Amino acid sequence: MSLIELKNIHKRFGRLVVLDGVNLSIPAGQSLVVIGASGSGKSVMLKHIVGLLKPDAGEVHFEDQRIDALSERKLAKVRLKFGFLFQMGALFDSMTVADNVGFPLVEHSTKTPTEIVEIARQKLAMVGLPDVGKKMPGELSGGQKKRVALARAIALNPSVILYDEPTTGLDPIRSDVINELILKLQRELHVTSVTVTHDMQSAFKIADRIVMLHEGKLRFDGTPDDVRQATDPVVRRFVRGEADEAELATLNQT
Amino acid sequence: MPVAYVEKVGKQAVDAVSVFGDFCVFVGRTFLWLFISGLRPKNLRLLLPQMYEVGVRSVPVIAITGAFIGMVLAIESHATFKTLGQEERMGAIINISVVKQIGPVLAAVMLAGRIGGALTAELGTMNVTEQLDALRVMGSDPIRYLVVPRFLACVLLLPILTIYSDLLGVLGGWLVSTRFLGVPSGPYWFYSQYGVDNWQIFEGIIKAAFFGAAIGLISCYKGFNCGSGASGVGRACTESFVASFIAIIIINFFSAQVAKDFYVAIYGLRSIIG
């Protein structure tokens, strides 16, 4: 049974059609990776899942409840079941790392300040950064920011974690640390994961299932092994990182 | 190309109405959150840092603005009053101008630049770095968490800053008039007291609260709706100041009209230099 379901989602910004009839069902416990070229609508689709964007047409369902038509106040309660890792972390730069991680608990729990500090410490330890609680986000490296953001995303023990380009901007070693962390959370917290990326090494490592978005539609849906053996030239070129002739032709325009 | 021109004008009109409607929704949601949860202890803790930012850190700029307004008014009005042999009465004009019009308006304009720019830049940066989306994803409404405390701080503190500005303006005007222009201090205060009544001071303070509301709402709205990147934030700051300035001038006009009608209804007509 599906935990998350997108039904015929259409979204455009001005004249630019970004999603053109996307249908996707995500069962509980699955680690789904969404791949696609830059600007193909991956992040837009991810933001539809959590209600940050509303579709022009179509429906978004979570736990058999239609959520795209909910008011912001009702949606806020649904969102507590989601953790979201933003591409650049989106840490609050006016707060310390510990305050960032404890923020969802301050807002939505009745725990005491001491308990919140302890939970924040535990979550930071879980992402391998037990000693950075007193630092400000500006003092952290890019990889550390993403790990802290992940600690914040799991503060309320969500059932779904959405990752928006988790390895973008990181070196291969740091990227692998993030990949291992995603797998660890999958193992230990038994969450459902949806990861948007164009890092194929990361996709192969963390995915149970891979879908590809191309020109606003789902072009491919299968396991990592299916992707490796795909015969669709668009999918093959993307997986191998090969530009097509039309894209290369733009380099020769004078 | 008349069709293209009409299309362009029409699009601009639709965009302007759309932005205004969006702003009205933003204002409505701010007031909704203000009444639902604005005074809960959990939310009041968000207010104190904003009051420090809006109030305490604005004191120097307000002190300088207020004092120099009073001093300039003294210099400018002295020659005219001296020609009439009425220098002793210039305190009434200086102090009415300070507490009723120039003081509150210039203080608000200064604060639109200082506070409004800072609020728009802060919220705009949060917007482009997805911190506003992060708040929403964590189930916290950014309007409740960010806008309501900033709006409240502006509404509560602009009147207090205006009182401070008025005080410095009155002292500045007195200092220049009596110490540098030779106006005797006793008559200066006597005619000031005669010319300025509580209602006029009250009028300046009340409209400062409306100026504060306009600055808070416009600055936050512009920050929430800025374009992408550093240029988007910069443009939002400029637009925020210009819109706040226009709002201050318009509010000042209508408040002057309403206050005058109210004053005449209660006190009747009265000369200020009797």
Coordinates of C-alpha atoms in Angstrom, one line a residue:
Chain A
M1 CA 0.0 0.0 0.0
S2 CA 1.3 3.5 -0.9
L3 CA 2.4 5.9 1.9
I4 CA 2.8 8.8 -0.6
E5 CA 0.9 9.1 -3.9
L6 CA 1.2 11.7 -6.6
K7 CA -1.7 11.6 -9.0
N8 CA -1.4 13.3 -12.4
I9 CA 0.5 16.3 -11.0
H10 CA 0.8 19.3 -13.3
K11 CA 2.9 22.4 -12.4
R12 CA 4.0 25.3 -14.4
F13 CA 5.8 28.6 -13.6
G14 CA 4.7 31.2 -16.1
R15 CA 5.0 29.6 -19.5
L16 CA 7.5 27.0 -18.3
V17 CA 5.9 23.6 -17.8
V18 CA 7.8 21.8 -15.0
L19 CA 5.7 18.8 -14.2
D20 CA 3.4 17.5 -16.9
G21 CA 1.2 14.7 -15.5
V22 CA 3.4 12.9 -12.9
N23 CA 2.0 9.8 -11.3
L24 CA 4.1 8.1 -8.5
S25 CA 3.3 5.8 -5.6
I26 CA 5.8 5.4 -2.8
P27 CA 5.3 2.5 -0.4
A28 CA 6.3 2.7 3.3
G29 CA 9.9 1.9 4.0
Q30 CA 11.1 2.3 0.5
S31 CA 14.2 4.3 -0.4
L32 CA 13.3 6.0 -3.7
V33 CA 15.7 8.1 -5.7
V34 CA 14.6 10.6 -8.2
I35 CA 17.1 11.4 -10.9
G36 CA 17.0 13.8 -13.8
A37 CA 18.8 16.7 -15.4
S38 CA 19.2 20.0 -13.7
G39 CA 15.9 21.9 -14.1
S40 CA 13.9 18.8 -14.8
G41 CA 11.5 19.4 -11.9
K42 CA 13.0 17.0 -9.3
S43 CA 13.0 19.5 -6.4
V44 CA 9.6 20.9 -7.5
M45 CA 8.2 17.4 -7.2
L46 CA 9.8 16.9 -3.8
K47 CA 8.3 20.2 -2.6
H48 CA 4.8 19.0 -3.8
I49 CA 5.1 15.9 -1.5
V50 CA 5.4 18.1 1.6
G51 CA 3.0 20.8 0.4
L52 CA 5.6 23.6 0.0
L53 CA 4.2 23.9 -3.6
K54 CA 0.6 23.2 -4.7
P55 CA 0.0 21.5 -8.0
D56 CA -1.9 23.4 -10.7
A57 CA -3.8 20.1 -11.3
G58 CA -3.6 16.7 -9.8
E59 CA -3.6 15.4 -6.2
V60 CA -1.0 14.6 -3.5
H61 CA -2.0 11.9 -1.0
F62 CA -0.2 11.0 2.3
E63 CA -1.4 8.1 4.5
D64 CA -4.6 8.0 2.4
Q65 CA -5.3 11.6 3.1
R66 CA -5.4 14.2 0.3
I67 CA -3.0 16.9 1.5
D68 CA -2.6 19.3 -1.5
A69 CA -5.9 20.9 -0.7
L70 CA -5.3 21.4 3.1
S71 CA -4.9 24.8 4.7
E72 CA -1.4 25.8 5.9
R73 CA -2.5 25.2 9.5
K74 CA -3.7 21.6 8.8
L75 CA -0.8 20.9 6.6
A76 CA 1.6 22.0 9.5
K77 CA 0.4 18.9 11.5
V78 CA 1.0 16.6 8.5
R79 CA 4.4 18.0 8.0
L80 CA 5.5 16.9 11.4
K81 CA 5.7 13.4 10.0
F82 CA 8.3 14.6 7.4
G83 CA 11.9 15.5 7.7
F84 CA 13.3 17.6 4.9
L85 CA 17.0 18.0 4.1
F86 CA 17.4 21.1 2.0
Q87 CA 20.1 21.4 -0.7
M88 CA 22.1 24.0 1.2
G89 CA 20.9 22.8 4.7
A90 CA 18.8 25.9 5.4
L91 CA 20.1 26.1 8.9
F92 CA 18.9 29.2 10.9
D93 CA 22.1 31.3 10.9
S94 CA 21.0 33.3 13.9
M95 CA 20.9 30.2 16.1
T96 CA 23.6 27.8 17.4
V97 CA 23.8 24.3 16.0
A98 CA 22.1 22.8 19.1
D99 CA 19.3 25.4 18.9
N100 CA 18.8 24.5 15.3
V101 CA 18.5 20.8 16.0
G102 CA 16.3 21.5 19.0
F103 CA 14.0 24.0 17.2
P104 CA 11.3 21.5 16.1
L105 CA 11.1 20.2 19.7
V106 CA 10.8 23.7 21.1
E107 CA 8.0 24.4 18.7
H108 CA 6.1 21.1 18.8
S109 CA 6.8 19.2 22.0
T110 CA 6.3 19.7 25.7
K111 CA 9.8 18.7 26.6
T112 CA 11.8 20.7 29.1
P113 CA 14.8 22.7 27.9
T114 CA 17.2 20.2 29.5
E115 CA 15.5 17.3 27.7
I116 CA 15.7 19.2 24.4
V117 CA 19.4 19.8 24.8
E118 CA 19.9 16.1 25.5
I119 CA 17.8 15.0 22.4
A120 CA 19.7 17.5 20.2
R121 CA 23.0 16.1 21.5
Q122 CA 21.8 12.5 20.7
K123 CA 20.7 13.5 17.2
L124 CA 24.0 15.3 16.5
A125 CA 25.8 12.1 17.7
M126 CA 23.7 10.1 15.3
V127 CA 25.0 12.1 12.4
G128 CA 28.6 11.9 13.8
L129 CA 28.9 15.5 15.1
P130 CA 28.5 15.2 18.9
D131 CA 30.7 18.2 19.7
V132 CA 29.5 21.0 17.4
G133 CA 26.4 22.0 19.4
K134 CA 27.7 25.3 20.5
K135 CA 29.0 26.4 17.1
M136 CA 27.1 28.7 14.8
P137 CA 26.2 27.3 11.3
G138 CA 28.6 29.8 9.7
E139 CA 31.5 28.0 11.4
L140 CA 30.7 24.6 9.8
S141 CA 31.9 23.2 6.5
G142 CA 29.4 22.3 3.8
G143 CA 29.3 18.6 4.7
Q144 CA 28.9 19.4 8.4
K145 CA 26.0 21.8 7.6
K146 CA 24.2 19.0 5.8
R147 CA 24.7 16.6 8.6
V148 CA 23.5 19.1 11.1
A149 CA 20.5 19.8 8.9
L150 CA 19.8 16.1 8.8
A151 CA 20.0 15.9 12.6
R152 CA 17.4 18.7 12.7
A153 CA 15.3 16.8 10.1
I154 CA 15.1 13.7 12.3
A155 CA 14.5 15.6 15.6
L156 CA 10.8 14.7 15.7
N157 CA 11.4 11.1 14.5
P158 CA 9.7 11.5 11.2
S159 CA 8.3 8.6 9.2
V160 CA 9.5 10.1 5.9
I161 CA 12.7 11.9 5.1
L162 CA 13.0 13.9 1.9
Y163 CA 16.5 14.7 0.7
D164 CA 17.1 17.5 -1.8
E165 CA 20.4 17.0 -3.6
P166 CA 22.1 15.7 -0.4
T167 CA 25.6 15.3 -1.9
T168 CA 25.7 18.3 -4.2
G169 CA 28.7 20.5 -3.6
L170 CA 30.6 17.9 -1.5
D171 CA 33.8 16.1 -2.4
P172 CA 33.5 12.3 -3.0
I173 CA 34.5 11.4 0.5
R174 CA 32.0 13.7 2.2
S175 CA 29.4 12.5 -0.3
D176 CA 30.0 9.0 0.8
V177 CA 29.6 9.9 4.4
I178 CA 26.2 11.4 3.6
N179 CA 25.2 8.3 1.6
E180 CA 26.2 6.1 4.5
L181 CA 24.3 8.3 6.9
I182 CA 21.2 8.0 4.7
L183 CA 21.5 4.2 4.8
K184 CA 22.1 4.3 8.6
L185 CA 18.9 6.3 9.1
Q186 CA 17.0 3.9 6.8
R187 CA 18.3 1.0 8.9
E188 CA 17.9 2.4 12.3
L189 CA 14.8 4.6 12.0
H190 CA 12.9 2.5 9.4
V191 CA 11.9 5.6 7.5
T192 CA 10.7 6.0 4.0
S193 CA 13.2 8.1 2.0
V194 CA 12.8 10.1 -1.1
T195 CA 16.1 11.5 -2.5
V196 CA 16.5 13.9 -5.4
T197 CA 19.9 13.7 -6.9
H198 CA 21.9 13.7 -10.2
D199 CA 24.8 11.9 -8.5
M200 CA 24.5 8.4 -9.9
Q201 CA 27.1 6.9 -7.5
S202 CA 24.9 8.1 -4.7
A203 CA 21.7 6.9 -6.4
F204 CA 23.1 3.4 -6.9
K205 CA 24.3 3.2 -3.3
I206 CA 21.1 4.3 -1.5
A207 CA 18.2 3.4 -3.8
D208 CA 15.8 0.5 -3.6
R209 CA 14.1 2.1 -6.6
I210 CA 15.0 4.8 -9.1
V211 CA 12.7 7.0 -11.2
M212 CA 13.8 9.5 -13.8
L213 CA 12.1 12.8 -14.5
H214 CA 12.5 14.0 -18.1
E215 CA 10.7 17.0 -19.6
G216 CA 8.1 17.0 -16.9
K217 CA 7.2 13.3 -17.1
L218 CA 8.4 10.1 -15.4
R219 CA 10.7 8.6 -18.1
F220 CA 11.9 5.6 -16.1
D221 CA 10.9 3.5 -13.1
G222 CA 12.9 0.5 -11.9
T223 CA 15.5 -0.9 -9.6
P224 CA 19.2 0.2 -9.6
D225 CA 20.0 -2.9 -11.7
D226 CA 17.2 -2.0 -14.2
V227 CA 18.8 1.4 -14.6
R228 CA 22.2 -0.1 -15.3
Q229 CA 20.7 -2.3 -18.0
A230 CA 18.3 0.4 -19.4
T231 CA 18.0 0.6 -23.2
D232 CA 16.3 4.0 -23.3
P233 CA 18.9 6.3 -24.8
V234 CA 17.9 9.2 -22.6
V235 CA 18.3 7.1 -19.4
R236 CA 21.6 5.6 -20.7
R237 CA 23.1 8.9 -21.5
F238 CA 22.1 10.3 -18.1
V239 CA 23.6 7.4 -16.2
R240 CA 26.8 7.5 -18.2
G241 CA 27.0 11.3 -18.1
E242 CA 27.1 11.7 -21.9
A243 CA 25.7 14.8 -23.6
D244 CA 23.7 14.3 -26.8
E245 CA 24.6 15.9 -30.2
A246 CA 22.0 18.7 -29.8
E247 CA 23.5 19.7 -26.5
L248 CA 27.1 19.6 -27.9
A249 CA 26.0 21.6 -30.9
T250 CA 25.3 24.6 -28.6
L251 CA 29.0 24.7 -27.9
N252 CA 29.8 25.3 -31.6
Q253 CA 27.4 28.2 -32.0
T254 CA 29.3 31.4 -32.6
Chain B
M1 CA 2.2 48.3 -31.9
P2 CA -1.0 49.5 -30.0
V3 CA -2.0 45.9 -29.2
A4 CA 1.4 45.1 -27.6
Y5 CA 1.3 48.4 -25.7
V6 CA -2.3 47.7 -24.4
E7 CA -1.2 44.2 -23.4
K8 CA 1.9 45.5 -21.6
V9 CA -0.2 48.1 -19.7
G10 CA -2.8 45.5 -18.9
K11 CA -0.3 43.1 -17.6
Q12 CA 1.3 45.8 -15.4
A13 CA -2.2 46.7 -14.0
V14 CA -3.0 43.0 -13.3
D15 CA 0.4 42.5 -11.6
A16 CA -0.1 45.6 -9.4
V17 CA -3.6 44.4 -8.3
S18 CA -2.2 40.9 -7.7
V19 CA 0.7 42.2 -5.6
F20 CA -1.7 44.4 -3.6
G21 CA -4.1 41.5 -3.1
D22 CA -1.2 39.3 -2.0
F23 CA -0.1 42.0 0.5
C24 CA -3.6 42.2 1.9
V25 CA -3.6 38.4 2.4
F26 CA -0.2 38.8 4.1
V27 CA -1.6 41.5 6.4
G28 CA -4.7 39.4 7.2
R29 CA -2.6 36.4 8.1
T30 CA -0.4 38.5 10.3
F31 CA -3.4 39.9 12.3
L32 CA -4.9 36.4 12.5
W33 CA -1.7 35.0 14.0
L34 CA -1.4 38.1 16.2
F35 CA -4.8 37.4 17.7
I36 CA -4.5 33.6 17.8
S37 CA -1.1 33.3 19.5
G38 CA 0.7 36.7 19.5
L39 CA 0.5 37.1 23.3
R40 CA 1.3 33.5 24.3
P41 CA 4.4 33.3 26.5
K42 CA 6.1 31.1 23.9
N43 CA 5.7 33.8 21.3
L44 CA 6.4 36.7 23.6
R45 CA 10.0 35.3 24.0
L46 CA 10.4 36.0 20.3
L47 CA 9.4 39.6 20.9
L48 CA 12.2 40.7 23.2
P49 CA 15.1 40.3 20.7
Q50 CA 13.1 42.2 18.2
M51 CA 12.4 45.0 20.6
Y52 CA 16.1 45.2 21.3
E53 CA 16.8 45.3 17.6
V54 CA 14.1 47.8 16.7
G55 CA 14.2 49.9 19.8
V56 CA 17.5 50.0 21.6
R57 CA 19.7 49.9 18.5
S58 CA 17.7 52.7 16.9
V59 CA 18.2 55.1 19.8
P60 CA 21.4 56.8 18.5
V61 CA 20.0 57.5 15.0
I62 CA 16.8 58.8 16.5
A63 CA 18.6 61.0 19.0
I64 CA 20.6 62.6 16.3
T65 CA 17.6 63.0 14.0
G66 CA 15.4 64.5 16.7
A67 CA 18.0 66.9 18.0
F68 CA 19.0 68.3 14.6
I69 CA 15.4 68.8 13.6
G70 CA 14.8 71.0 16.6
M71 CA 18.1 72.9 16.0
V72 CA 17.4 73.5 12.3
L73 CA 13.8 74.7 13.0
A74 CA 15.2 77.2 15.5
I75 CA 17.7 78.6 13.0
E76 CA 15.2 78.8 10.2
S77 CA 12.3 80.4 12.1
H78 CA 14.4 82.9 14.1
A79 CA 14.8 85.4 11.3
T80 CA 11.1 85.6 10.6
F81 CA 10.1 85.9 14.2
K82 CA 12.8 88.5 14.8
T83 CA 11.5 90.6 11.9
L84 CA 8.1 90.6 13.7
G85 CA 9.8 91.2 17.1
Q86 CA 8.2 87.9 18.3
E87 CA 11.3 85.8 19.0
E88 CA 10.0 84.8 22.4
R89 CA 7.1 83.0 20.8
M90 CA 9.1 80.9 18.4
G91 CA 9.2 78.0 20.9
A92 CA 5.5 77.4 20.1
I93 CA 6.2 76.9 16.4
I94 CA 9.3 74.9 16.8
N95 CA 7.8 72.5 19.4
I96 CA 4.5 72.1 17.5
S97 CA 6.4 71.2 14.4
V98 CA 8.7 68.8 16.3
V99 CA 6.0 66.9 18.2
K100 CA 3.2 67.0 15.6
Q101 CA 4.7 66.7 12.1
I102 CA 8.4 66.9 11.3
G103 CA 9.5 64.9 14.4
P104 CA 7.3 61.8 13.9
V105 CA 7.6 61.8 10.1
L106 CA 11.4 62.2 10.0
A107 CA 11.8 59.7 12.8
A108 CA 9.6 57.2 10.9
V109 CA 11.6 57.8 7.7
M110 CA 14.9 57.2 9.5
L111 CA 13.5 54.1 11.0
A112 CA 12.1 52.9 7.7
G113 CA 15.7 53.0 6.4
R114 CA 17.3 51.5 9.5
I115 CA 14.7 48.9 10.7
G116 CA 12.9 48.3 7.4
G117 CA 16.1 47.7 5.5
A118 CA 17.4 45.4 8.2
L119 CA 14.1 43.4 8.4
T120 CA 13.8 43.1 4.6
A121 CA 17.4 42.0 4.2
E122 CA 17.2 39.5 7.1
L123 CA 13.9 37.9 5.9
G124 CA 15.0 38.1 2.2
T125 CA 18.2 36.3 3.0
M126 CA 16.2 33.6 4.9
N127 CA 13.9 33.4 1.9
V128 CA 16.6 32.8 -0.7
T129 CA 18.5 30.3 1.5
E130 CA 15.3 28.3 2.0
Q131 CA 15.1 29.0 5.7
L132 CA 11.5 30.1 5.4
D133 CA 10.6 26.8 3.6
A134 CA 12.5 25.0 6.4
L135 CA 10.3 26.7 9.0
R136 CA 7.2 25.6 7.1
V137 CA 8.4 22.1 6.6
M138 CA 9.0 21.9 10.4
G139 CA 5.3 22.8 10.9
S140 CA 5.9 26.4 12.1
D141 CA 4.2 29.2 10.2
P142 CA 6.9 31.8 9.2
I143 CA 4.3 34.6 9.7
R144 CA 3.7 33.6 13.3
Y145 CA 7.3 33.0 14.0
L146 CA 9.0 35.8 12.2
V147 CA 6.5 38.5 11.1
V148 CA 4.3 38.8 14.2
P149 CA 7.1 39.7 16.7
R150 CA 8.7 42.1 14.2
F151 CA 5.4 43.8 13.5
L152 CA 4.6 44.1 17.2
A153 CA 8.1 45.5 18.0
C154 CA 7.6 48.2 15.3
V155 CA 4.1 49.1 16.5
L156 CA 5.1 49.3 20.1
L157 CA 8.4 50.9 19.8
L158 CA 7.9 53.6 17.1
P159 CA 5.8 55.7 19.5
I160 CA 8.4 55.4 22.2
L161 CA 11.2 56.2 19.8
T162 CA 9.1 59.2 18.6
I163 CA 8.7 60.4 22.2
Y164 CA 12.5 60.2 22.5
S165 CA 13.0 62.0 19.2
D166 CA 10.5 64.7 20.3
L167 CA 12.3 65.2 23.5
L168 CA 15.6 65.6 21.8
G169 CA 14.0 67.9 19.2
V170 CA 12.5 70.1 21.9
L171 CA 15.9 70.3 23.7
G172 CA 17.7 71.0 20.4
G173 CA 15.4 73.8 19.5
W174 CA 15.6 75.3 23.0
L175 CA 19.5 75.0 23.0
V176 CA 20.0 76.9 19.8
S177 CA 17.2 79.4 20.5
T178 CA 18.4 80.4 23.9
R179 CA 22.1 79.7 23.9
F180 CA 23.0 80.8 20.4
L181 CA 20.2 83.1 19.2
G182 CA 19.7 85.0 22.4
V183 CA 16.0 84.2 23.0
P184 CA 15.2 84.4 26.8
S185 CA 14.6 80.9 28.2
G186 CA 11.6 81.8 30.4
P187 CA 9.3 83.3 27.7
Y188 CA 10.5 80.6 25.3
W189 CA 9.1 77.9 27.6
F190 CA 6.0 79.9 28.5
Y191 CA 4.9 80.3 24.8
S192 CA 5.9 76.7 24.1
Q193 CA 3.6 75.5 26.8
Y194 CA 0.9 77.8 25.5
G195 CA 1.2 76.6 21.9
V196 CA 1.7 72.9 22.4
D197 CA -1.0 70.9 24.2
N198 CA -1.2 67.3 25.1
W199 CA -3.5 66.5 22.2
Q200 CA -0.7 67.5 19.7
I201 CA 1.9 65.4 21.4
F202 CA -0.6 62.5 21.5
E203 CA -1.4 63.0 17.8
G204 CA 2.3 62.6 16.9
I205 CA 2.6 59.5 19.1
I206 CA -0.5 57.8 17.8
K207 CA 0.4 58.2 14.2
A208 CA 3.9 56.9 15.0
A209 CA 2.2 53.6 15.9
F210 CA 0.6 53.5 12.4
F211 CA 3.9 54.4 10.8
G212 CA 5.4 51.4 12.8
A213 CA 2.7 49.1 11.5
A214 CA 3.3 50.2 7.9
I215 CA 7.1 49.8 8.2
G216 CA 6.8 46.4 9.9
L217 CA 4.3 44.9 7.4
I218 CA 5.9 46.3 4.2
S219 CA 9.4 45.3 5.3
C220 CA 8.4 41.8 6.2
Y221 CA 6.3 41.4 3.0
K222 CA 9.1 42.5 0.8
G223 CA 11.5 40.2 2.5
F224 CA 9.1 37.2 2.1
N225 CA 8.6 38.0 -1.6
C226 CA 12.1 39.0 -2.7
G227 CA 13.7 37.7 -5.9
S228 CA 16.5 35.1 -6.0
G229 CA 20.1 35.8 -5.1
A230 CA 21.9 38.8 -3.7
S231 CA 20.4 41.2 -6.3
G232 CA 16.9 40.1 -5.4
V233 CA 17.5 40.9 -1.7
G234 CA 19.1 44.2 -2.6
R235 CA 16.1 45.2 -4.8
A236 CA 13.7 44.1 -2.1
C237 CA 15.4 46.4 0.4
T238 CA 15.2 49.4 -1.9
E239 CA 11.5 48.7 -2.7
S240 CA 10.8 48.2 1.0
F241 CA 12.2 51.7 1.9
V242 CA 10.4 53.4 -1.0
A243 CA 7.1 51.7 -0.2
S244 CA 7.4 52.5 3.5
F245 CA 8.3 56.1 2.8
I246 CA 5.2 56.5 0.5
A247 CA 3.0 54.8 3.1
I248 CA 4.3 57.1 5.8
I249 CA 3.5 60.2 3.7
I250 CA 0.0 58.9 2.9
I251 CA -0.7 57.9 6.5
N252 CA 0.5 61.3 7.7
F253 CA -1.9 63.1 5.3
F254 CA -4.9 61.2 6.4
S255 CA -4.0 61.2 10.1
A256 CA -3.5 65.0 9.9
Q257 CA -7.0 65.4 8.4
V258 CA -8.7 63.1 10.9
A259 CA -6.8 64.6 13.9
K260 CA -7.7 68.1 12.8
D261 CA -11.4 67.3 12.5
F262 CA -11.2 65.6 15.9
Y263 CA -9.4 68.5 17.5
V264 CA -11.8 71.1 16.1
A265 CA -14.8 69.1 17.3
I266 CA -13.4 68.9 20.8
Y267 CA -11.5 72.1 21.4
G268 CA -12.7 74.4 18.6
L269 CA -10.3 76.8 16.7
R270 CA -7.4 78.2 18.6
S271 CA -4.5 80.4 17.7
I272 CA -1.0 79.2 18.4
I273 CA 0.7 82.6 18.9
G274 CA -2.3 84.2 20.6

